[in-house]
Every structure is written in structure tokens, then in C-alpha cells.
mmCIF file of C-alpha atoms and ligand atoms in Angstrom:
data_model
loop_
_atom_site.group_PDB
_atom_site.id
_atom_site.type_symbol
_atom_site.label_atom_id
_atom_site.label_comp_id
_atom_site.label_asym_id
_atom_site.label_seq_id
_atom_site.Cartn_x
_atom_site.Cartn_y
_atom_site.Cartn_z
ATOM 1 C CA MET A 1222 10.378 31.888 -12.179
ATOM 2 C CA ALA A 1223 10.192 30.398 -8.672
ATOM 3 C CA THR A 1224 11.728 26.943 -8.456
ATOM 4 C CA MET A 1225 11.459 23.950 -6.132
ATOM 5 C CA GLU A 1226 13.173 20.615 -5.555
ATOM 6 C CA ALA A 1227 11.585 17.468 -6.999
ATOM 7 C CA VAL A 1228 12.655 13.831 -7.167
ATOM 8 C CA GLN A 1229 12.043 12.896 -10.788
ATOM 9 C CA PHE A 1230 12.073 9.602 -12.671
ATOM 10 C CA SER A 1231 13.415 9.569 -16.202
ATOM 11 C CA PHE A 1232 11.551 6.926 -18.227
ATOM 12 C CA THR A 1233 14.260 6.759 -20.921
ATOM 13 C CA GLU A 1234 17.242 6.676 -18.553
ATOM 14 C CA ARG A 1235 15.415 4.640 -15.911
ATOM 15 C CA ASN A 1236 16.852 6.580 -12.985
ATOM 16 C CA LEU A 1237 15.880 9.049 -10.282
ATOM 17 C CA ALA A 1238 17.385 12.525 -9.827
ATOM 18 C CA LEU A 1239 16.802 15.470 -7.523
ATOM 19 C CA ASN A 1240 16.019 18.318 -9.933
ATOM 20 C CA LYS A 1241 15.319 22.040 -9.614
ATOM 21 C CA VAL A 1242 12.053 22.600 -11.458
ATOM 22 C CA PRO A 1243 9.568 25.470 -11.679
ATOM 23 C CA ILE A 1244 6.860 25.560 -9.003
ATOM 24 C CA PRO A 1245 3.719 24.631 -10.954
ATOM 25 C CA GLU A 1246 1.322 27.469 -11.713
ATOM 26 C CA VAL A 1247 -2.419 27.310 -11.282
ATOM 27 C CA ARG A 1248 -3.813 27.915 -14.778
ATOM 28 C CA ASN A 1249 -6.884 25.701 -14.841
ATOM 29 C CA PRO A 1250 -9.886 26.840 -12.778
ATOM 30 C CA LEU A 1251 -10.219 23.297 -11.398
ATOM 31 C CA ASP A 1252 -6.596 22.971 -10.186
ATOM 32 C CA VAL A 1253 -5.303 23.313 -6.626
ATOM 33 C CA LEU A 1254 -1.670 24.016 -5.673
ATOM 34 C CA ILE A 1255 -0.631 22.043 -2.601
ATOM 35 C CA LYS A 1256 2.457 22.675 -0.463
ATOM 36 C CA VAL A 1257 3.528 19.113 0.260
ATOM 37 C CA ALA A 1258 4.054 18.064 3.880
ATOM 38 C CA TYR A 1259 4.543 14.309 3.431
ATOM 39 C CA ALA A 1260 4.739 12.152 0.316
ATOM 40 C CA GLY A 1261 4.948 8.363 0.567
ATOM 41 C CA ILE A 1262 7.033 5.871 -1.379
ATOM 42 C CA CYS A 1263 5.023 2.708 -1.948
ATOM 43 C CA GLY A 1264 5.449 -0.739 -3.454
ATOM 44 C CA THR A 1265 3.918 0.497 -6.699
ATOM 45 C CA ASP A 1266 6.658 3.166 -6.972
ATOM 46 C CA LEU A 1267 9.272 0.411 -6.650
ATOM 47 C CA HIS A 1268 7.474 -1.463 -9.458
ATOM 48 C CA ILE A 1269 7.623 1.727 -11.589
ATOM 49 C CA LEU A 1270 11.375 2.099 -10.952
ATOM 50 C CA ALA A 1271 11.857 -1.554 -11.925
ATOM 51 C CA GLY A 1272 9.862 -1.064 -15.161
ATOM 52 C CA GLU A 1273 7.136 -3.410 -13.907
ATOM 53 C CA TYR A 1274 4.261 -0.910 -13.761
ATOM 54 C CA PRO A 1275 3.171 1.538 -16.460
ATOM 55 C CA CYS A 1276 3.781 5.272 -16.029
ATOM 56 C CA ARG A 1277 4.081 8.331 -18.284
ATOM 57 C CA GLN A 1278 6.505 7.338 -21.021
ATOM 58 C CA MET A 1279 8.173 10.652 -21.822
ATOM 59 C CA GLY A 1280 10.499 13.139 -20.190
ATOM 60 C CA ALA A 1281 11.065 13.229 -16.450
ATOM 61 C CA ILE A 1282 8.114 12.786 -14.123
ATOM 62 C CA THR A 1283 7.886 13.644 -10.424
ATOM 63 C CA LEU A 1284 6.599 10.498 -8.759
ATOM 64 C CA GLY A 1285 4.549 10.436 -5.532
ATOM 65 C CA HIS A 1286 0.847 9.595 -5.391
ATOM 66 C CA GLU A 1287 0.461 9.483 -1.588
ATOM 67 C CA ILE A 1288 0.455 13.090 -0.508
ATOM 68 C CA SER A 1289 -0.588 15.246 2.430
ATOM 69 C CA GLY A 1290 -0.086 18.984 2.545
ATOM 70 C CA THR A 1291 -1.712 22.388 2.701
ATOM 71 C CA VAL A 1292 -3.551 24.262 -0.004
ATOM 72 C CA VAL A 1293 -1.694 27.413 -1.098
ATOM 73 C CA GLU A 1294 -3.672 28.400 -4.168
ATOM 74 C CA VAL A 1295 -6.891 27.325 -5.815
ATOM 75 C CA GLY A 1296 -7.696 27.848 -9.459
ATOM 76 C CA CYS A 1297 -10.031 25.434 -9.417
ATOM 77 C CA GLY A 1298 -8.719 17.256 -15.362
ATOM 78 C CA THR A 1299 -8.051 12.637 -14.294
ATOM 79 C CA ASN A 1300 -4.617 11.357 -14.823
ATOM 80 C CA THR A 1301 -3.096 9.652 -11.825
ATOM 81 C CA ILE A 1302 -0.870 12.148 -10.057
ATOM 82 C CA GLY A 1303 2.638 10.783 -9.569
ATOM 83 C CA ILE A 1304 2.184 8.045 -12.174
ATOM 84 C CA PHE A 1305 1.062 9.781 -15.394
ATOM 85 C CA LYS A 1306 1.558 13.401 -14.288
ATOM 86 C CA ASP A 1307 3.860 15.139 -11.831
ATOM 87 C CA GLY A 1308 3.319 14.025 -8.249
ATOM 88 C CA GLY A 1309 4.219 14.790 -4.684
ATOM 89 C CA TRP A 1310 7.903 13.930 -4.351
ATOM 90 C CA ALA A 1311 8.435 17.689 -4.480
ATOM 91 C CA GLN A 1312 7.832 20.840 -2.472
ATOM 92 C CA TYR A 1313 4.634 21.643 -4.372
ATOM 93 C CA VAL A 1314 2.184 19.606 -6.414
ATOM 94 C CA LEU A 1315 -0.658 20.673 -8.667
ATOM 95 C CA CYS A 1316 -3.822 18.594 -8.192
ATOM 96 C CA PRO A 1317 -7.265 18.684 -9.760
ATOM 97 C CA GLU A 1318 -9.801 19.898 -7.205
ATOM 98 C CA GLU A 1319 -11.730 16.610 -7.271
ATOM 99 C CA GLN A 1320 -8.645 14.800 -5.949
ATOM 100 C CA VAL A 1321 -8.137 17.166 -2.996
ATOM 101 C CA HIS A 1322 -9.756 16.107 0.257
ATOM 102 C CA LYS A 1323 -10.135 18.393 3.239
ATOM 103 C CA LEU A 1324 -8.886 16.829 6.468
ATOM 104 C CA PRO A 1325 -11.172 16.820 9.472
ATOM 105 C CA GLN A 1326 -9.570 18.928 12.200
ATOM 106 C CA ASN A 1327 -8.382 16.090 14.422
ATOM 107 C CA LEU A 1328 -6.378 14.317 11.684
ATOM 108 C CA THR A 1329 -2.680 15.107 11.288
ATOM 109 C CA LEU A 1330 -0.777 15.487 8.011
ATOM 110 C CA GLU A 1331 1.440 12.641 9.258
ATOM 111 C CA GLN A 1332 -1.596 10.327 9.408
ATOM 112 C CA ALA A 1333 -3.052 11.741 6.198
ATOM 113 C CA VAL A 1334 -0.135 10.584 4.044
ATOM 114 C CA LEU A 1335 -1.539 7.094 4.692
ATOM 115 C CA ALA A 1336 -4.914 8.071 3.200
ATOM 116 C CA GLU A 1337 -4.034 6.869 -0.307
ATOM 117 C CA PRO A 1338 -2.935 3.347 0.735
ATOM 118 C CA LEU A 1339 -5.925 3.176 3.095
ATOM 119 C CA SER A 1340 -8.281 4.268 0.308
ATOM 120 C CA CYS A 1341 -7.148 1.211 -1.676
ATOM 121 C CA ILE A 1342 -7.794 -0.972 1.379
ATOM 122 C CA ALA A 1343 -11.220 0.661 1.826
ATOM 123 C CA HIS A 1344 -12.013 -0.395 -1.761
ATOM 124 C CA GLY A 1345 -10.600 -3.872 -1.039
ATOM 125 C CA TRP A 1346 -12.819 -4.034 2.023
ATOM 126 C CA ASP A 1347 -15.905 -3.198 -0.052
ATOM 127 C CA ILE A 1348 -15.061 -5.820 -2.683
ATOM 128 C CA THR A 1349 -14.160 -8.491 -0.131
ATOM 129 C CA SER A 1350 -17.143 -7.910 2.153
ATOM 130 C CA PRO A 1351 -18.636 -9.494 4.031
ATOM 131 C CA LEU A 1352 -15.597 -10.359 6.127
ATOM 132 C CA ILE A 1353 -17.212 -12.045 9.088
ATOM 133 C CA VAL A 1354 -15.642 -11.890 12.543
ATOM 134 C CA GLY A 1355 -14.382 -15.367 13.401
ATOM 135 C CA GLU A 1356 -13.362 -16.260 9.863
ATOM 136 C CA LYS A 1357 -9.750 -17.376 9.674
ATOM 137 C CA ILE A 1358 -7.714 -14.947 7.622
ATOM 138 C CA LEU A 1359 -4.238 -15.337 6.141
ATOM 139 C CA LEU A 1360 -2.365 -12.147 5.241
ATOM 140 C CA LEU A 1361 0.525 -12.719 2.865
ATOM 141 C CA GLY A 1362 3.257 -10.071 3.095
ATOM 142 C CA ALA A 1363 4.016 -7.705 5.975
ATOM 143 C CA GLY A 1364 4.992 -4.554 4.143
ATOM 144 C CA ILE A 1365 3.020 -1.404 4.883
ATOM 145 C CA THR A 1366 0.112 -2.822 2.870
ATOM 146 C CA GLY A 1367 -0.074 -5.979 4.975
ATOM 147 C CA ALA A 1368 0.365 -3.868 8.119
ATOM 148 C CA LEU A 1369 -2.488 -1.502 7.215
ATOM 149 C CA TRP A 1370 -4.727 -4.454 6.324
ATOM 150 C CA ALA A 1371 -3.871 -5.909 9.759
ATOM 151 C CA CYS A 1372 -4.815 -2.598 11.436
ATOM 152 C CA VAL A 1373 -8.154 -2.436 9.623
ATOM 153 C CA LEU A 1374 -8.985 -6.099 10.314
ATOM 154 C CA HIS A 1375 -8.133 -5.647 13.999
ATOM 155 C CA LEU A 1376 -10.189 -2.453 14.214
ATOM 156 C CA GLN A 1377 -13.158 -4.332 12.750
ATOM 157 C CA GLY A 1378 -12.895 -7.085 15.376
ATOM 158 C CA HIS A 1379 -10.982 -9.801 13.512
ATOM 159 C CA ARG A 1380 -8.792 -11.809 15.901
ATOM 160 C CA THR A 1381 -8.014 -15.057 14.037
ATOM 161 C CA VAL A 1382 -5.438 -13.732 11.601
ATOM 162 C CA VAL A 1383 -2.106 -15.223 10.563
ATOM 163 C CA VAL A 1384 0.528 -13.033 8.907
ATOM 164 C CA SER A 1385 3.130 -14.717 6.707
ATOM 165 C CA GLU A 1386 6.298 -12.846 5.736
ATOM 166 C CA PRO A 1387 9.827 -14.100 4.987
ATOM 167 C CA ASN A 1388 11.527 -10.958 6.357
ATOM 168 C CA THR A 1389 11.746 -11.492 10.121
ATOM 169 C CA THR A 1390 12.575 -7.806 10.763
ATOM 170 C CA ARG A 1391 9.196 -6.949 9.254
ATOM 171 C CA LEU A 1392 7.464 -9.625 11.342
ATOM 172 C CA GLU A 1393 9.030 -7.976 14.423
ATOM 173 C CA MET A 1394 7.718 -4.581 13.282
ATOM 174 C CA MET A 1395 4.238 -6.082 12.810
ATOM 175 C CA ARG A 1396 4.369 -7.424 16.391
ATOM 176 C CA LYS A 1397 4.696 -3.834 17.625
ATOM 177 C CA LEU A 1398 1.134 -3.194 16.451
ATOM 178 C CA ASN A 1399 -0.001 -5.421 19.365
ATOM 179 C CA THR A 1400 -2.731 -7.190 17.432
ATOM 180 C CA ASN A 1401 -1.779 -10.588 18.876
ATOM 181 C CA TYR A 1402 -1.946 -12.004 15.349
ATOM 182 C CA LYS A 1403 0.210 -15.081 14.668
ATOM 183 C CA MET A 1404 3.364 -14.050 12.786
ATOM 184 C CA VAL A 1405 5.127 -16.719 10.731
ATOM 185 C CA THR A 1406 7.570 -17.060 7.885
ATOM 186 C CA PRO A 1407 6.307 -18.962 4.789
ATOM 187 C CA GLU A 1408 8.531 -21.879 5.898
ATOM 188 C CA GLN A 1409 6.970 -21.918 9.397
ATOM 189 C CA LEU A 1410 3.517 -21.631 7.834
ATOM 190 C CA LYS A 1411 4.229 -24.722 5.744
ATOM 191 C CA LYS A 1412 5.438 -26.690 8.780
ATOM 192 C CA ASN A 1413 2.556 -25.535 10.995
ATOM 193 C CA ALA A 1414 0.047 -26.478 8.287
ATOM 194 C CA GLN A 1415 1.586 -29.940 7.980
ATOM 195 C CA LYS A 1416 1.339 -30.433 11.756
ATOM 196 C CA ASP A 1417 -2.166 -28.981 12.189
ATOM 197 C CA PRO A 1418 -3.891 -28.823 8.799
ATOM 198 C CA GLU A 1419 -7.285 -28.232 10.355
ATOM 199 C CA TRP A 1420 -6.319 -25.041 12.155
ATOM 200 C CA TYR A 1421 -4.120 -23.788 9.308
ATOM 201 C CA SER A 1422 -6.917 -23.699 6.735
ATOM 202 C CA PHE A 1423 -8.237 -20.268 5.893
ATOM 203 C CA ASP A 1424 -11.578 -18.759 4.937
ATOM 204 C CA VAL A 1425 -9.966 -15.651 3.496
ATOM 205 C CA VAL A 1426 -6.482 -15.251 2.015
ATOM 206 C CA ILE A 1427 -5.381 -11.700 1.265
ATOM 207 C CA ASP A 1428 -2.225 -11.412 -0.796
ATOM 208 C CA CYS A 1429 -0.282 -8.241 0.034
ATOM 209 C CA SER A 1430 2.974 -9.443 -1.504
ATOM 210 C CA GLY A 1431 2.430 -9.700 -5.260
ATOM 211 C CA ASP A 1432 4.529 -12.850 -4.997
ATOM 212 C CA VAL A 1433 3.539 -15.898 -7.043
ATOM 213 C CA GLY A 1434 4.877 -18.369 -4.450
ATOM 214 C CA ALA A 1435 2.936 -16.617 -1.689
ATOM 215 C CA ILE A 1436 -0.348 -16.775 -3.613
ATOM 216 C CA GLU A 1437 0.173 -20.447 -4.463
ATOM 217 C CA GLN A 1438 0.923 -21.260 -0.834
ATOM 218 C CA GLY A 1439 -2.112 -19.273 0.351
ATOM 219 C CA PHE A 1440 -4.336 -21.015 -2.194
ATOM 220 C CA SER A 1441 -3.159 -24.445 -1.019
ATOM 221 C CA LEU A 1442 -4.313 -23.603 2.541
ATOM 222 C CA MET A 1443 -7.865 -22.498 1.727
ATOM 223 C CA ASN A 1444 -11.061 -23.777 3.279
ATOM 224 C CA SER A 1445 -14.086 -24.737 1.209
ATOM 225 C CA GLY A 1446 -16.063 -21.635 0.333
ATOM 226 C CA GLY A 1447 -12.923 -19.535 0.756
ATOM 227 C CA LYS A 1448 -12.072 -16.199 -0.788
ATOM 228 C CA LEU A 1449 -8.697 -15.436 -2.365
ATOM 229 C CA VAL A 1450 -8.067 -11.689 -2.567
ATOM 230 C CA VAL A 1451 -5.415 -10.678 -5.111
ATOM 231 C CA TYR A 1452 -4.407 -7.308 -3.682
ATOM 232 C CA GLY A 1453 -0.640 -7.383 -4.315
ATOM 233 C CA VAL A 1454 0.518 -6.261 -7.761
ATOM 234 C CA ALA A 1455 2.523 -9.005 -9.468
ATOM 235 C CA PRO A 1456 4.699 -8.203 -12.494
ATOM 236 C CA PRO A 1457 2.318 -8.546 -15.498
ATOM 237 C CA ALA A 1458 4.127 -11.529 -17.055
ATOM 238 C CA ASN A 1459 4.057 -13.650 -13.885
ATOM 239 C CA LYS A 1460 1.727 -16.657 -13.702
ATOM 240 C CA ILE A 1461 0.338 -18.635 -10.779
ATOM 241 C CA SER A 1462 -0.211 -22.340 -10.952
ATOM 242 C CA ILE A 1463 -3.374 -23.441 -9.155
ATOM 243 C CA SER A 1464 -5.683 -26.380 -9.652
ATOM 244 C CA PRO A 1465 -9.028 -25.623 -11.353
ATOM 245 C CA TYR A 1466 -10.253 -28.833 -9.743
ATOM 246 C CA ASP A 1467 -9.541 -27.325 -6.290
ATOM 247 C CA ILE A 1468 -11.382 -24.115 -7.253
ATOM 248 C CA PHE A 1469 -14.340 -26.304 -8.237
ATOM 249 C CA ARG A 1470 -14.096 -28.725 -5.327
ATOM 250 C CA LYS A 1471 -13.798 -26.009 -2.678
ATOM 251 C CA GLU A 1472 -15.995 -23.430 -4.426
ATOM 252 C CA ILE A 1473 -13.253 -20.822 -4.146
ATOM 253 C CA THR A 1474 -13.929 -17.182 -5.042
ATOM 254 C CA ILE A 1475 -11.009 -15.201 -6.470
ATOM 255 C CA VAL A 1476 -11.278 -11.414 -6.346
ATOM 256 C CA GLY A 1477 -8.942 -8.718 -7.607
ATOM 257 C CA VAL A 1478 -8.674 -5.260 -6.032
ATOM 258 C CA ARG A 1479 -7.398 -2.335 -8.039
ATOM 259 C CA THR A 1480 -6.627 0.970 -6.309
ATOM 260 C CA ASN A 1481 -9.227 3.359 -5.017
ATOM 261 C CA PRO A 1482 -12.205 4.442 -7.046
ATOM 262 C CA TYR A 1483 -14.112 6.998 -4.918
ATOM 263 C CA THR A 1484 -12.953 5.652 -1.548
ATOM 264 C CA PHE A 1485 -10.937 8.604 -0.208
ATOM 265 C CA LYS A 1486 -13.769 9.729 2.036
ATOM 266 C CA LYS A 1487 -13.935 6.212 3.470
ATOM 267 C CA ALA A 1488 -10.156 6.303 3.997
ATOM 268 C CA LEU A 1489 -10.414 9.539 6.003
ATOM 269 C CA ASP A 1490 -13.162 7.984 8.124
ATOM 270 C CA LEU A 1491 -10.930 4.926 8.609
ATOM 271 C CA ILE A 1492 -8.016 7.147 9.687
ATOM 272 C CA ALA A 1493 -10.262 8.865 12.212
ATOM 273 C CA SER A 1494 -11.332 5.464 13.628
ATOM 274 C CA LEU A 1495 -7.851 3.930 13.557
ATOM 275 C CA GLY A 1496 -6.356 7.036 15.193
ATOM 276 C CA SER A 1497 -3.145 7.008 17.174
ATOM 277 C CA ARG A 1498 -3.845 3.436 18.447
ATOM 278 C CA TYR A 1499 -2.689 2.191 15.031
ATOM 279 C CA LEU A 1500 -1.478 5.055 12.892
ATOM 280 C CA SER A 1501 1.690 6.506 14.390
ATOM 281 C CA HIS A 1502 4.616 6.464 11.987
ATOM 282 C CA THR A 1503 6.806 4.961 14.724
ATOM 283 C CA ALA A 1504 4.462 2.032 15.451
ATOM 284 C CA LEU A 1505 3.993 1.352 11.732
ATOM 285 C CA GLY A 1506 7.718 1.498 10.898
ATOM 286 C CA VAL A 1507 7.286 4.534 8.602
ATOM 287 C CA LYS A 1508 10.560 6.489 8.285
ATOM 288 C CA PRO A 1509 10.791 10.111 7.101
ATOM 289 C CA PHE A 1510 13.490 11.235 4.638
ATOM 290 C CA LEU A 1511 14.508 14.517 3.010
ATOM 291 C CA LEU A 1512 14.007 14.803 -0.766
ATOM 292 C CA SER A 1513 17.816 14.859 -1.156
ATOM 293 C CA GLU A 1514 17.963 11.466 0.621
ATOM 294 C CA TYR A 1515 15.852 9.797 -2.088
ATOM 295 C CA GLN A 1516 18.404 7.074 -2.885
ATOM 296 C CA GLU A 1517 18.748 6.132 0.780
ATOM 297 C CA ALA A 1518 14.936 6.139 1.102
ATOM 298 C CA ILE A 1519 14.504 3.748 -1.840
ATOM 299 C CA ASP A 1520 17.396 1.495 -0.755
ATOM 300 C CA THR A 1521 16.166 1.279 2.869
ATOM 301 C CA LEU A 1522 12.634 0.473 1.683
ATOM 302 C CA LYS A 1523 13.930 -2.206 -0.694
ATOM 303 C CA LYS A 1524 16.033 -3.728 2.095
ATOM 304 C CA GLY A 1525 12.836 -4.131 4.092
ATOM 305 C CA THR A 1526 14.319 -2.773 7.330
ATOM 306 C CA ILE A 1527 11.453 -0.262 7.435
ATOM 307 C CA MET A 1528 7.803 -0.677 6.449
ATOM 308 C CA LYS A 1529 7.529 2.494 4.458
ATOM 309 C CA ALA A 1530 9.531 5.571 3.497
ATOM 310 C CA VAL A 1531 7.966 9.018 3.253
ATOM 311 C CA PHE A 1532 9.469 12.317 2.185
ATOM 312 C CA ARG A 1533 8.948 15.002 4.825
ATOM 313 C CA MET A 1534 9.258 18.507 3.413
HETATM 314 N N1 NAD B 1865 -4.481 -3.459 -5.024
HETATM 315 C C1 NAD B 1865 -4.170 -2.221 -4.684
HETATM 316 O O1 NAD B 1865 -4.988 -1.315 -4.806
HETATM 317 C C2 NAD B 1865 -2.810 -1.936 -4.104
HETATM 318 C C3 NAD B 1865 -2.561 -0.732 -3.422
HETATM 319 C C4 NAD B 1865 -1.293 -0.519 -2.862
HETATM 320 C C5 NAD B 1865 -0.305 -1.484 -2.999
HETATM 321 N N2 NAD B 1865 -0.572 -2.629 -3.700
HETATM 322 C C6 NAD B 1865 0.433 -3.688 -3.875
HETATM 323 O O2 NAD B 1865 0.508 -4.428 -2.657
HETATM 324 C C7 NAD B 1865 1.804 -5.034 -2.558
HETATM 325 C C8 NAD B 1865 2.397 -4.725 -1.205
HETATM 326 O O3 NAD B 1865 2.729 -3.347 -1.101
HETATM 327 P P1 NAD B 1865 3.842 -2.894 -0.054
HETATM 328 O O4 NAD B 1865 4.049 -1.451 -0.213
HETATM 329 O O5 NAD B 1865 3.490 -3.417 1.306
HETATM 330 O O6 NAD B 1865 5.093 -3.696 -0.668
HETATM 331 P P2 NAD B 1865 6.345 -4.384 -0.012
HETATM 332 O O7 NAD B 1865 7.176 -4.876 -1.128
HETATM 333 O O8 NAD B 1865 6.972 -3.466 1.001
HETATM 334 O O9 NAD B 1865 5.757 -5.638 0.815
HETATM 335 C C9 NAD B 1865 5.561 -6.899 0.257
HETATM 336 C C10 NAD B 1865 6.021 -7.936 1.277
HETATM 337 O O10 NAD B 1865 5.723 -9.239 0.773
HETATM 338 C C11 NAD B 1865 6.732 -10.091 1.277
HETATM 339 N N3 NAD B 1865 6.792 -11.377 0.581
HETATM 340 C C12 NAD B 1865 7.583 -11.743 -0.470
HETATM 341 N N4 NAD B 1865 7.411 -13.056 -0.741
HETATM 342 C C13 NAD B 1865 6.512 -13.532 0.156
HETATM 343 C C14 NAD B 1865 5.952 -14.821 0.408
HETATM 344 N N5 NAD B 1865 6.284 -15.888 -0.348
HETATM 345 N N6 NAD B 1865 5.048 -14.950 1.408
HETATM 346 C C15 NAD B 1865 4.706 -13.893 2.173
HETATM 347 N N7 NAD B 1865 5.219 -12.653 1.993
HETATM 348 C C16 NAD B 1865 6.107 -12.476 0.991
HETATM 349 C C17 NAD B 1865 8.000 -9.261 1.104
HETATM 350 O O11 NAD B 1865 9.080 -9.751 1.897
HETATM 351 C C18 NAD B 1865 7.535 -7.884 1.536
HETATM 352 O O12 NAD B 1865 7.791 -7.605 2.906
HETATM 353 C C19 NAD B 1865 2.615 -4.470 -3.738
HETATM 354 O O13 NAD B 1865 2.610 -5.433 -4.769
HETATM 355 C C20 NAD B 1865 1.856 -3.225 -4.127
HETATM 356 O O14 NAD B 1865 2.062 -2.862 -5.470
HETATM 357 C C21 NAD B 1865 -1.799 -2.871 -4.227
HETATM 358 ZN ZN1 ZN B 1866 0.710 3.495 -3.771
#
């Protein structure tokens, strides 16, 4: 039986290992075998490793739900790939046909590994719309999620955006996107808002951190009629403390955004529009790793000295 390398997570032992496993076989007429080119590691994967996000609770599972690659065999069921069934942190991955999207010719596999995170943002965009040019927007968190939100907002013409992030290395990386957005730490944001409360009051606050303190700070800086977008995934037991009176007084709308129902096509269109102006791995701080470097990839991502880690096969 032909084998391949795969980075697998053991639910019982709570660790990752590089295993030799059989290359999956196409048995179902609706399955497609993909030779993986890139597979991303995202914040949700880190939540899975920390036991803060549900995944398949038996045996070892290959993680990786952000995948680009080439079709090698079609046979052509939905469980989330890389969360409840084996995913793309491997040389090959078996996907149901309905989750395979053909890339337009001008898109690269390097850009396409960002399709999954962008498909979530495309859904967030739909839920949050209308986002009107000129509205003041606060983005909380400058990981890859905050960075991709910044790219999409800039593409759509938004210029009055403040990005808050405690990790100054990440703020520096965000500057490289040349959006001219104001970059501040949460501490600076607090001071600036005390000095100039009128300017530092926001129509839209988009949390891309999953951090309780960030959401509370964002909420405290909202304009009347404002929208709070809960995009970050907080650990399920965490609670925010906000004043119902302020929700009433300011007529605040709170919206949640959960992954990407049917928005992959929109994500591919977004990638085509964003193009190399925004989506080069270098400009976005995306670093490629070998499968065997999985520990280094996770550690570097956790340190926050890069925006995102991807496996390049
Ligand atoms: N809703 C969805 O569909 C969806 C999709 C993808 C990711 N996510 C979630 O979005 C979040 C971000 O993803 P990521 O990959 O960029 O993660 P990440 O951990 O790399 O980035 C989060 C950033 O938030 C920053 N942060 C922490 N405390 C903060 C504070 N008080 N104020 C401002 N920033 C603060 C961190 O320093 C970090 O840089 C995660 O929780 C992830 O699970 C949600
Ligand atoms: Zn993800």
C-alpha cells in the first residue's frame, strides 16, 4: 500500500506527530483525491491543539482545513475536512467533490491556500453589510485574520480604519500592507481615546482576536448605532462583561460570524480582485514549512513573529 507523510493530532494524547499513513483511496463516487500543494495552520487549529475547539474525538486525525493542490483522481459526503475527518496537513487529502473548487487560471496555489480564511471573511462581509465607506472601523487583532479583513476593507474603499494589536511585531507586519491604517496597541488605543474621544469612537468594531479584553475595549469605544462583529473564536467558557444599558442607549447591533457556508466562490472572486497587490505570502507574513517542521511551524505561529504558517509540500 502506498504511504504518505501526515501531521496528525491524537485526541487522547493531545499531541502532534508526523506519521506514515496510507494514501487515501477514492472509493466513493463523489470523492476527489487532491495532491496537496499548500495547507495552512490557522488560529482555529491552535484552539484545537489547546482543547478549546471541538474536533473528532477518536484516534489520530490529520488536521488542515485550508488547502490548495491539484486533483489526481476523481471518484466522485459533509464533515469538516481537517476537523472531523482527515485534512490537508499531508501529501494527499480526500475531499468530497462539493468541497473542491476549480481555480481560475490566473490564481496561484500560493494564493489559493488563503481561500478558506477568505471564504469566512466573505461570509462575515455578507452578514455585516452594509459597511459604508467613511464609517470608522476598529479591527481588533492583527493575526492573519485581522490582516485579511484589512485587505478586504481596503480593497472595498475603506480608509478610516484603526487596527489594535498588542504584538508590535505584528503591527509592523500589518504596516507592510501599505493601507495607511492607524496601527496601535490596546494601551495606545486607550490613551488616544482618552485624549480624543470623538475621533476614537467607532461605527463598526470587528473582533479578530477572540480575546475578552479586546471585545470589551472595542465595545466601550462604539458610536451610537454601531455594529459589533464577533468574528474571533473565544474559548467557549469565556464571558464578556458589557452594559445592557449601553446596548440600549446606543442601539448597538451585535453579530456573530461562523465560518463559510457557501462562500468559496465569493472567496475565489475576492482573491482575483485582491491579487498580488495584497496577497503575496511575503507581504502578508505567511511562512512556508515542511511537514517535518510542524513543531517549529506551530511554535513560530504561537510566538506571533509571523502572521501565518503554511505547509508547502
Ligand atoms: N468567524 C470565523 O469564521 C473565523 C474564521 C477564521 C478564524 N477565526 C478566528 O479569528 C481569530 C483570529 O484568527 P488568527 O488566525 O488571526 O489568530 P491569531 O491568534 O494569530 O491572531 C489573534 C491576534 O489577536 C491579538 N490580540 C490578543 N489580545 C488582544 C487585544 N486585547 N486587543 C487586540 N488584539 C489582541 C493577538 O496578539 C493576535 O495577534 C481566532 O480566534 C480564530 O479562531 C474565526
Ligand atoms: Zn481556519
